[in-house]
Coordinates of N, CA, C and O in Angstrom, one line a residue:
M1 N 6.2 -3.0 6.3 CA 6.8 -2.3 5.3 C 7.5 -1.0 5.8 O 6.8 -0.3 6.7
I2 N 8.5 -0.6 5.3 CA 9.1 0.8 5.7 C 8.9 1.6 4.5 O 9.2 1.4 3.4
V3 N 8.5 2.9 4.9 CA 8.4 3.9 3.9 C 9.1 5.1 4.4 O 8.8 5.7 5.5
K4 N 10.2 5.6 3.7 CA 10.9 6.7 4.0 C 10.9 7.6 2.8 O 10.9 7.1 1.8
A5 N 11.1 9.0 3.2 CA 11.2 10.0 2.0 C 12.0 11.1 2.4 O 12.1 11.4 3.5
R6 N 12.7 11.7 1.3 CA 13.4 13.0 1.6 C 13.3 13.8 0.3 O 13.5 13.2 -0.8
A7 N 13.1 15.1 0.6 CA 13.0 16.0 -0.5 C 14.4 16.5 -0.9 O 15.2 16.8 0.0
G8 N 14.9 16.6 -2.1 CA 16.2 17.2 -2.4 C 16.1 17.9 -3.8 O 15.1 18.1 -4.4
Q9 N 17.1 18.1 -4.2 CA 17.2 18.9 -5.6 C 17.4 18.1 -6.8 O 17.4 18.6 -7.9
G10 N 17.4 16.7 -6.8 CA 17.4 15.9 -8.1 C 18.7 15.8 -8.6 O 19.8 15.8 -8.0
G11 N 18.9 16.1 -9.8 CA 20.1 16.2 -10.7 C 20.8 14.9 -11.0 O 20.3 13.8 -10.6
P12 N 22.0 15.0 -11.6 CA 22.7 13.8 -12.0 C 23.1 12.8 -11.0 O 23.2 11.7 -11.1
A13 N 23.4 13.3 -9.6 CA 23.8 12.4 -8.6 C 22.8 11.6 -8.1 O 23.0 10.4 -7.9
L14 N 21.4 12.0 -8.1 CA 20.4 11.2 -7.7 C 20.1 10.2 -8.9 O 19.8 8.9 -8.6
A15 N 20.2 10.4 -10.2 CA 20.2 9.6 -11.4 C 21.1 8.4 -11.1 O 20.8 7.2 -11.3
R16 N 22.4 8.9 -10.9 CA 23.4 7.8 -10.8 C 23.0 7.0 -9.6 O 23.3 5.6 -9.8
Y17 N 22.7 7.4 -8.4 CA 22.4 6.5 -7.4 C 21.2 5.6 -7.7 O 21.4 4.3 -7.3
L18 N 20.3 6.1 -8.3 CA 19.1 5.1 -8.6 C 19.4 4.1 -9.8 O 18.7 3.2 -9.8
E19 N 20.5 4.3 -10.4 CA 20.9 3.4 -11.5 C 21.5 2.1 -10.7 O 22.0 1.0 -11.6
G20 N 21.8 2.0 -9.6 CA 22.3 0.9 -8.8 C 23.8 1.0 -8.6 O 24.4 1.7 -9.3
G21 N 24.2 0.2 -7.7 CA 25.5 0.0 -7.3 C 26.0 -1.3 -7.7 O 25.4 -2.1 -8.3
K22 N 27.4 -1.6 -7.1 CA 27.9 -2.9 -7.5 C 27.3 -4.0 -6.9 O 27.3 -5.2 -7.4
N23 N 26.5 -4.0 -5.8 CA 25.9 -5.2 -5.2 C 24.3 -5.0 -5.4 O 23.5 -5.9 -4.9
E24 N 23.9 -4.4 -6.5 CA 22.4 -4.5 -6.8 C 22.2 -4.2 -8.4 O 23.2 -3.6 -9.0
N25 N 21.2 -4.6 -8.7 CA 20.8 -4.5 -10.1 C 19.6 -3.5 -10.2 O 18.5 -3.9 -9.6
A26 N 19.6 -2.5 -10.9 CA 18.4 -1.5 -11.0 C 17.5 -1.9 -12.1 O 18.0 -2.1 -13.2
E27 N 16.2 -1.6 -12.0 CA 15.3 -1.8 -13.1 C 14.4 -0.6 -13.0 O 13.7 -0.5 -12.0
L28 N 14.2 0.1 -14.2 CA 13.3 1.1 -14.3 C 11.9 0.5 -14.5 O 11.7 -0.1 -15.5
L29 N 11.1 0.4 -13.5 CA 9.7 -0.1 -13.7 C 8.7 0.7 -14.4 O 7.9 0.2 -15.2
A30 N 8.8 2.0 -14.1 CA 7.6 2.9 -14.8 C 8.1 4.3 -14.8 O 8.7 4.7 -13.8
L31 N 7.6 5.0 -15.7 CA 7.7 6.5 -15.6 C 6.2 7.0 -15.7 O 5.5 6.6 -16.4
R32 N 5.8 7.9 -14.9 CA 4.5 8.4 -14.8 C 4.6 9.9 -15.2 O 5.4 10.7 -14.7
N33 N 3.7 10.4 -16.1 CA 3.6 11.8 -16.6 C 4.8 12.4 -17.2 O 5.2 13.4 -17.0
L34 N 5.5 11.3 -17.8 CA 6.9 11.7 -18.3 C 7.1 11.0 -19.7 O 6.5 9.8 -19.8
D35 N 7.7 11.8 -20.6 CA 7.9 11.2 -22.0 C 9.5 11.2 -22.2 O 9.8 12.1 -22.8
A36 N 10.0 10.3 -21.4 CA 11.7 10.3 -21.4 C 12.0 8.9 -21.8 O 11.5 7.9 -21.4
P37 N 13.2 8.8 -22.6 CA 13.7 7.6 -22.9 C 14.5 6.7 -21.9 O 14.8 5.6 -22.1
S38 N 14.9 7.5 -20.8 CA 15.6 6.8 -19.8 C 15.5 7.6 -18.4 O 14.9 8.7 -18.4
L39 N 15.9 6.9 -17.4 CA 15.9 7.5 -16.1 C 16.6 8.9 -16.0 O 16.1 9.8 -15.5
Q40 N 17.6 8.9 -16.7 CA 18.6 10.2 -16.6 C 17.8 11.2 -17.2 O 17.7 12.5 -16.8
A41 N 17.0 11.0 -18.3 CA 16.3 12.1 -19.1 C 15.1 12.4 -18.4 O 14.7 13.5 -18.1
A42 N 14.5 11.4 -17.5 CA 13.4 11.7 -16.7 C 13.7 12.7 -15.5 O 13.0 13.6 -15.3
I43 N 14.8 12.4 -15.0 CA 15.3 13.3 -13.8 C 15.6 14.6 -14.3 O 15.2 15.8 -13.7
Y44 N 16.2 14.6 -15.5 CA 16.6 16.0 -16.2 C 15.2 16.7 -16.6 O 15.2 17.9 -16.3
D45 N 14.2 16.1 -16.9 CA 12.8 16.7 -17.2 C 12.2 17.2 -15.9 O 11.6 18.4 -16.1
M46 N 12.4 16.5 -14.8 CA 11.7 16.8 -13.6 C 12.5 18.2 -13.1 O 11.9 19.2 -12.7
D47 N 13.9 18.2 -13.2 CA 14.7 19.4 -12.8 C 14.3 20.5 -13.7 O 14.2 21.8 -13.1
G48 N 14.1 20.4 -14.9 CA 13.6 21.4 -15.9 C 12.4 22.2 -15.5 O 12.2 23.3 -15.5
L49 N 11.4 21.3 -15.2 CA 10.1 21.7 -14.8 C 10.1 22.5 -13.5 O 9.5 23.7 -13.3
A50 N 10.8 22.0 -12.6 CA 11.0 22.6 -11.2 C 11.7 24.1 -11.4 O 11.4 24.9 -10.5
R51 N 12.6 24.2 -12.3 CA 13.2 25.5 -12.3 C 12.1 26.7 -12.6 O 12.5 27.8 -12.2
G52 N 11.0 26.4 -13.1 CA 10.1 27.3 -13.4 C 9.2 27.8 -12.2 O 8.2 28.5 -12.1
S53 N 9.6 27.1 -11.0 CA 8.9 27.2 -9.7 C 9.7 27.9 -8.7 O 10.9 28.1 -8.8
A54 N 9.0 28.1 -7.4 CA 9.9 28.6 -6.3 C 10.4 27.5 -5.5 O 11.0 27.8 -4.5
C55 N 10.1 26.2 -6.0 CA 10.3 25.1 -5.0 C 11.8 24.9 -5.1 O 12.5 24.6 -6.1
Q56 N 12.4 24.8 -3.9 CA 13.8 24.6 -3.6 C 14.3 23.0 -3.8 O 15.2 22.8 -4.2
N57 N 13.4 22.1 -3.2 CA 13.6 20.9 -3.0 C 12.5 20.1 -3.7 O 11.7 19.4 -3.0
H58 N 12.7 20.0 -5.1 CA 11.6 19.4 -5.8 C 11.5 17.9 -6.0 O 10.5 17.3 -6.0
A59 N 12.6 17.3 -5.7 CA 12.7 15.9 -6.0 C 12.5 15.1 -4.6 O 13.2 15.1 -3.9
L60 N 11.3 14.5 -4.6 CA 10.8 13.7 -3.5 C 11.4 12.2 -3.8 O 10.8 11.5 -4.7
H61 N 12.4 11.8 -3.0 CA 12.9 10.4 -3.0 C 12.3 9.6 -2.0 O 12.7 9.9 -0.9
V62 N 11.4 8.7 -2.5 CA 10.8 7.7 -1.5 C 11.4 6.3 -1.5 O 11.7 5.9 -2.6
Q63 N 11.7 5.8 -0.4 CA 12.1 4.5 -0.4 C 11.1 3.5 0.3 O 10.7 3.8 1.4
L64 N 10.9 2.4 -0.4 CA 9.8 1.4 0.1 C 10.5 0.1 0.3 O 11.2 -0.2 -0.7
R65 N 10.5 -0.6 1.5 CA 11.0 -1.8 1.7 C 10.2 -2.8 2.4 O 9.7 -2.4 3.4
A66 N 9.9 -3.9 1.9 CA 9.0 -5.1 2.6 C 10.1 -5.5 3.7 O 11.2 -5.5 3.7
A67 N 9.3 -6.2 4.7 CA 10.1 -6.8 5.8 C 10.8 -8.1 5.2 O 10.6 -8.5 4.2
S68 N 11.8 -8.4 5.9 CA 12.6 -9.6 5.5 C 11.8 -10.7 5.2 O 11.0 -11.2 6.0
G69 N 11.9 -11.4 4.1 CA 11.1 -12.7 3.8 C 10.0 -12.4 3.1 O 9.3 -13.2 2.4
E70 N 9.5 -11.0 2.8 CA 8.3 -10.7 2.2 C 8.7 -10.2 0.8 O 9.7 -9.4 0.6
R71 N 7.9 -10.6 -0.1 CA 8.1 -10.1 -1.6 C 6.8 -9.4 -2.1 O 5.8 -9.8 -1.9
L72 N 7.0 -8.4 -3.0 CA 6.1 -7.9 -3.7 C 6.2 -7.9 -5.2 O 7.4 -8.1 -5.6
S73 N 5.1 -8.2 -5.7 CA 5.2 -8.3 -7.3 C 5.4 -6.7 -7.9 O 5.2 -5.7 -7.2
P74 N 5.8 -6.9 -9.2 CA 6.0 -5.5 -9.8 C 4.6 -4.8 -9.7 O 4.5 -3.5 -9.7
D75 N 3.3 -5.5 -9.9 CA 2.2 -4.6 -9.8 C 1.8 -4.1 -8.5 O 1.4 -3.0 -8.4
Q76 N 2.3 -4.7 -7.4 CA 2.1 -4.2 -6.1 C 3.0 -3.1 -5.9 O 2.8 -2.1 -5.2
W77 N 4.4 -3.0 -6.4 CA 5.1 -1.8 -6.4 C 4.5 -0.6 -7.1 O 4.7 0.5 -6.6
R78 N 3.9 -1.0 -8.3 CA 3.4 0.1 -9.0 C 2.2 0.7 -8.1 O 2.0 1.9 -8.1
E79 N 1.4 -0.2 -7.6 CA 0.2 0.3 -6.7 C 0.7 1.1 -5.6 O 0.1 1.9 -5.2
A80 N 1.9 0.6 -5.0 CA 2.4 1.3 -3.8 C 2.6 2.7 -4.3 O 2.5 3.8 -3.6
C81 N 3.3 3.0 -5.6 CA 3.6 4.3 -6.0 C 2.1 5.1 -6.2 O 2.2 6.3 -5.7
D82 N 1.2 4.3 -6.6 CA -0.2 5.1 -6.8 C -0.7 5.4 -5.7 O -1.1 6.5 -5.3
R83 N -0.6 4.6 -4.5 CA -1.2 4.8 -3.1 C -0.3 6.1 -2.6 O -0.9 6.9 -1.9
Y84 N 1.0 6.2 -2.8 CA 1.8 7.3 -2.4 C 1.4 8.5 -2.9 O 1.1 9.6 -2.1
A85 N 1.4 8.4 -4.2 CA 0.7 9.7 -5.0 C -0.5 10.2 -4.5 O -0.7 11.3 -4.2
E86 N -1.4 9.4 -4.2 CA -2.8 9.8 -3.7 C -2.7 10.3 -2.3 O -3.4 11.3 -2.1
A87 N -1.9 9.7 -1.5 CA -1.8 10.1 0.0 C -1.2 11.6 0.0 O -1.7 12.4 0.9
F88 N -0.5 11.9 -0.8 CA 0.2 13.3 -0.8 C -0.3 14.3 -2.1 O 0.2 15.3 -2.3
G89 N -1.4 13.8 -2.8 CA -2.1 14.7 -3.9 C -1.2 14.8 -5.1 O -1.2 15.9 -5.6
M90 N -0.4 13.9 -5.2 CA 0.7 14.0 -6.4 C 0.2 13.1 -7.7 O 1.2 12.7 -8.4
E91 N -1.0 12.8 -7.8 CA -1.4 11.8 -8.8 C -1.1 12.4 -10.2 O -0.7 11.7 -11.2
D92 N -1.0 13.7 -10.5 CA -0.6 14.2 -11.8 C 0.7 14.8 -12.0 O 1.2 15.2 -12.9
H93 N 1.7 14.4 -10.9 CA 3.1 14.9 -10.9 C 3.8 13.9 -11.6 O 3.5 12.7 -11.8
Q94 N 5.0 14.2 -12.2 CA 6.0 13.4 -12.8 C 6.6 12.4 -11.8 O 6.7 12.8 -10.5
A95 N 6.7 11.2 -12.1 CA 7.3 10.1 -11.1 C 7.9 9.1 -11.9 O 7.7 8.8 -13.2
A96 N 9.0 8.3 -11.2 CA 9.6 7.3 -11.7 C 9.6 6.3 -10.6 O 9.7 6.6 -9.5
I97 N 9.5 4.9 -11.0 CA 9.7 3.9 -10.1 C 10.8 3.0 -10.5 O 10.9 2.4 -11.8
I98 N 11.7 2.8 -9.5 CA 13.0 2.1 -9.9 C 13.0 0.9 -8.8 O 12.9 1.2 -7.6
L99 N 13.2 -0.3 -9.3 CA 13.3 -1.3 -8.3 C 15.0 -1.6 -8.1 O 15.7 -1.6 -9.3
H100 N 15.4 -2.0 -7.1 CA 16.7 -2.4 -6.8 C 16.6 -3.9 -6.4 O 16.2 -4.1 -5.3
H101 N 17.3 -4.7 -7.2 CA 17.4 -6.1 -6.9 C 18.7 -6.5 -6.3 O 19.8 -6.2 -6.9
Q102 N 18.7 -6.7 -5.1 CA 19.8 -7.0 -4.3 C 20.5 -8.5 -4.7 O 19.7 -9.4 -5.0
Q103 N 21.7 -8.7 -4.3 CA 22.3 -10.1 -4.5 C 21.9 -11.0 -3.6 O 21.8 -12.3 -4.0
D104 N 21.3 -10.6 -2.5 CA 20.8 -11.6 -1.5 C 19.2 -12.1 -2.1 O 18.6 -12.7 -1.2
G105 N 18.7 -11.5 -3.1 CA 17.5 -12.0 -3.5 C 16.3 -11.0 -3.2 O 15.1 -11.2 -3.5
T106 N 16.6 -10.0 -2.3 CA 15.7 -9.1 -1.9 C 15.4 -7.9 -3.0 O 16.4 -7.7 -3.8
T107 N 14.3 -7.3 -2.9 CA 14.0 -6.2 -3.8 C 13.5 -5.0 -3.0 O 12.5 -5.4 -2.0
H108 N 13.9 -3.8 -3.3 CA 13.2 -2.7 -2.6 C 12.9 -1.7 -3.8 O 13.6 -1.7 -4.9
A109 N 12.2 -0.6 -3.5 CA 11.6 0.4 -4.6 C 12.2 1.7 -4.2 O 12.1 2.0 -3.0
H110 N 12.4 2.4 -5.1 CA 12.7 3.9 -5.2 C 11.7 4.6 -5.9 O 11.4 4.3 -7.1
L111 N 10.9 5.5 -5.4 CA 10.0 6.4 -6.1 C 10.6 7.7 -6.1 O 11.1 8.2 -5.1
V112 N 10.5 8.4 -7.2 CA 10.8 9.8 -7.3 C 9.9 10.6 -7.9 O 9.3 10.3 -9.0
F113 N 9.3 11.5 -7.2 CA 8.2 12.3 -7.5 C 8.9 13.8 -7.7 O 9.6 14.2 -6.9
N114 N 8.3 14.5 -8.7 CA 8.6 15.9 -8.8 C 7.6 16.5 -7.9 O 6.3 16.6 -8.3
R115 N 7.7 17.2 -6.9 CA 6.8 17.8 -6.0 C 6.1 18.9 -6.8 O 4.9 19.3 -6.3
V116 N 6.6 19.5 -7.9 CA 6.2 20.6 -8.7 C 5.1 20.1 -9.6 O 5.2 19.2 -10.3
H117 N 3.8 20.6 -9.3 CA 2.7 20.2 -10.3 C 3.1 20.8 -11.6 O 3.5 21.8 -11.9
P118 N 2.7 20.0 -12.7 CA 3.2 20.4 -14.1 C 2.4 21.5 -14.7 O 2.9 22.1 -15.6
E119 N 1.2 21.8 -14.1 CA 0.5 22.8 -14.6 C 0.5 24.1 -13.8 O 0.6 25.3 -14.2
T120 N 0.4 23.9 -12.4 CA 0.3 25.1 -11.5 C 1.6 25.4 -11.0 O 1.7 26.6 -10.6
L121 N 2.6 24.7 -11.1 CA 4.0 24.9 -10.7 C 4.1 25.1 -9.2 O 5.0 25.6 -8.7
K122 N 3.1 24.6 -8.5 CA 3.1 24.7 -6.8 C 3.6 23.4 -6.5 O 3.3 22.3 -6.9
A123 N 4.3 23.4 -5.4 CA 4.9 22.2 -4.7 C 3.8 21.6 -3.8 O 3.1 22.1 -3.1
A124 N 3.8 20.2 -3.9 CA 3.0 19.4 -2.9 C 3.5 19.5 -1.6 O 4.9 19.5 -1.3
S125 N 2.6 19.4 -0.6 CA 3.0 19.7 0.7 C 3.4 18.2 1.4 O 2.9 17.3 1.1
L126 N 4.4 18.4 2.2 CA 4.8 17.1 2.7 C 4.7 17.1 4.4 O 5.3 16.3 5.1
S127 N 3.8 18.0 4.6 CA 3.5 18.1 6.2 C 2.9 16.8 6.6 O 2.2 16.1 6.0
N128 N 3.3 16.5 7.9 CA 2.9 15.3 8.7 C 3.3 13.9 7.9 O 2.5 13.0 7.9
N129 N 4.4 14.1 7.1 CA 4.6 12.8 6.4 C 5.0 11.6 7.1 O 4.7 10.6 6.8
Y130 N 5.6 11.8 8.5 CA 6.0 10.7 9.1 C 4.6 9.8 9.4 O 4.6 8.5 9.3
Y131 N 3.5 10.6 9.8 CA 2.4 9.7 10.2 C 1.7 9.3 8.9 O 1.1 8.2 9.0
R132 N 1.7 10.0 7.7 CA 1.1 9.5 6.6 C 1.9 8.4 6.1 O 1.3 7.2 5.6
H133 N 3.2 8.3 6.2 CA 4.1 7.2 5.7 C 3.6 6.0 6.6 O 3.6 4.9 6.1
K134 N 3.6 6.1 7.9 CA 3.3 5.0 8.7 C 1.9 4.5 8.5 O 1.7 3.2 8.3
A135 N 0.8 5.2 8.4 CA -0.6 4.9 8.1 C -0.6 4.1 6.7 O -1.2 3.0 6.6
L136 N 0.1 4.6 5.7 CA 0.1 4.0 4.4 C 0.8 2.6 4.5 O 0.4 1.7 3.9
A137 N 2.1 2.6 5.1 CA 2.7 1.3 5.1 C 1.7 0.3 5.8 O 1.7 -0.9 5.5
R138 N 1.3 0.5 7.0 CA 0.4 -0.3 7.8 C -0.9 -0.8 6.8 O -1.2 -2.1 6.8
Q139 N -1.4 0.1 6.0 CA -2.6 -0.2 5.3 C -2.2 -1.2 4.1 O -2.9 -2.3 3.8
M140 N -1.1 -0.9 3.4 CA -0.6 -1.9 2.5 C -0.2 -3.3 3.0 O -0.5 -4.3 2.5
E141 N 0.3 -3.3 4.4 CA 0.7 -4.6 4.9 C -0.7 -5.4 5.1 O -0.6 -6.5 4.9
R142 N -1.6 -4.7 5.7 CA -3.0 -5.4 5.9 C -3.5 -5.8 4.4 O -4.0 -7.0 4.4
D143 N -3.5 -5.0 3.4 CA -4.2 -5.3 2.2 C -3.5 -6.3 1.5 O -4.1 -7.1 0.8
W144 N -2.2 -6.5 1.7 CA -1.4 -7.5 0.8 C -1.1 -8.8 1.9 O -0.2 -9.6 1.5
G145 N -1.5 -8.8 3.0 CA -1.2 -9.8 3.9 C 0.3 -9.9 4.3 O 0.8 -11.0 4.5
L146 N 1.0 -8.9 4.4 CA 2.4 -8.9 4.8 C 2.6 -8.8 6.2 O 1.6 -8.4 7.0

């Protein structure tokens, strides 16, 4: 499994990207700690909360992809989001899970976390994220027989 992440500013461009392109179909799998009717509204809510903090790059965009030929169920994608949140101490943070279904039959996931905690307005640390991503990916592979 490949786990990559990049912190950015969120906004309408991120929402458009997550809604999928011409070669993929996007599915909003879940919203966490958000009461929004759509992905765009969820991103807008994340951006609004972050404005009250000192965090410059609040939108953590995580991409998860299984190896060629490997498939994950929707429950496994949700669990992957939970595991990521736990690894970075973001269990109470706002998050969205979006699946991109490719025309070739593969699926990958995008997770968007608001690094800003909804009560403390402090940003989650991303230090040593390369090593934490690698450890998390290897653990999920072992647990799910990938």
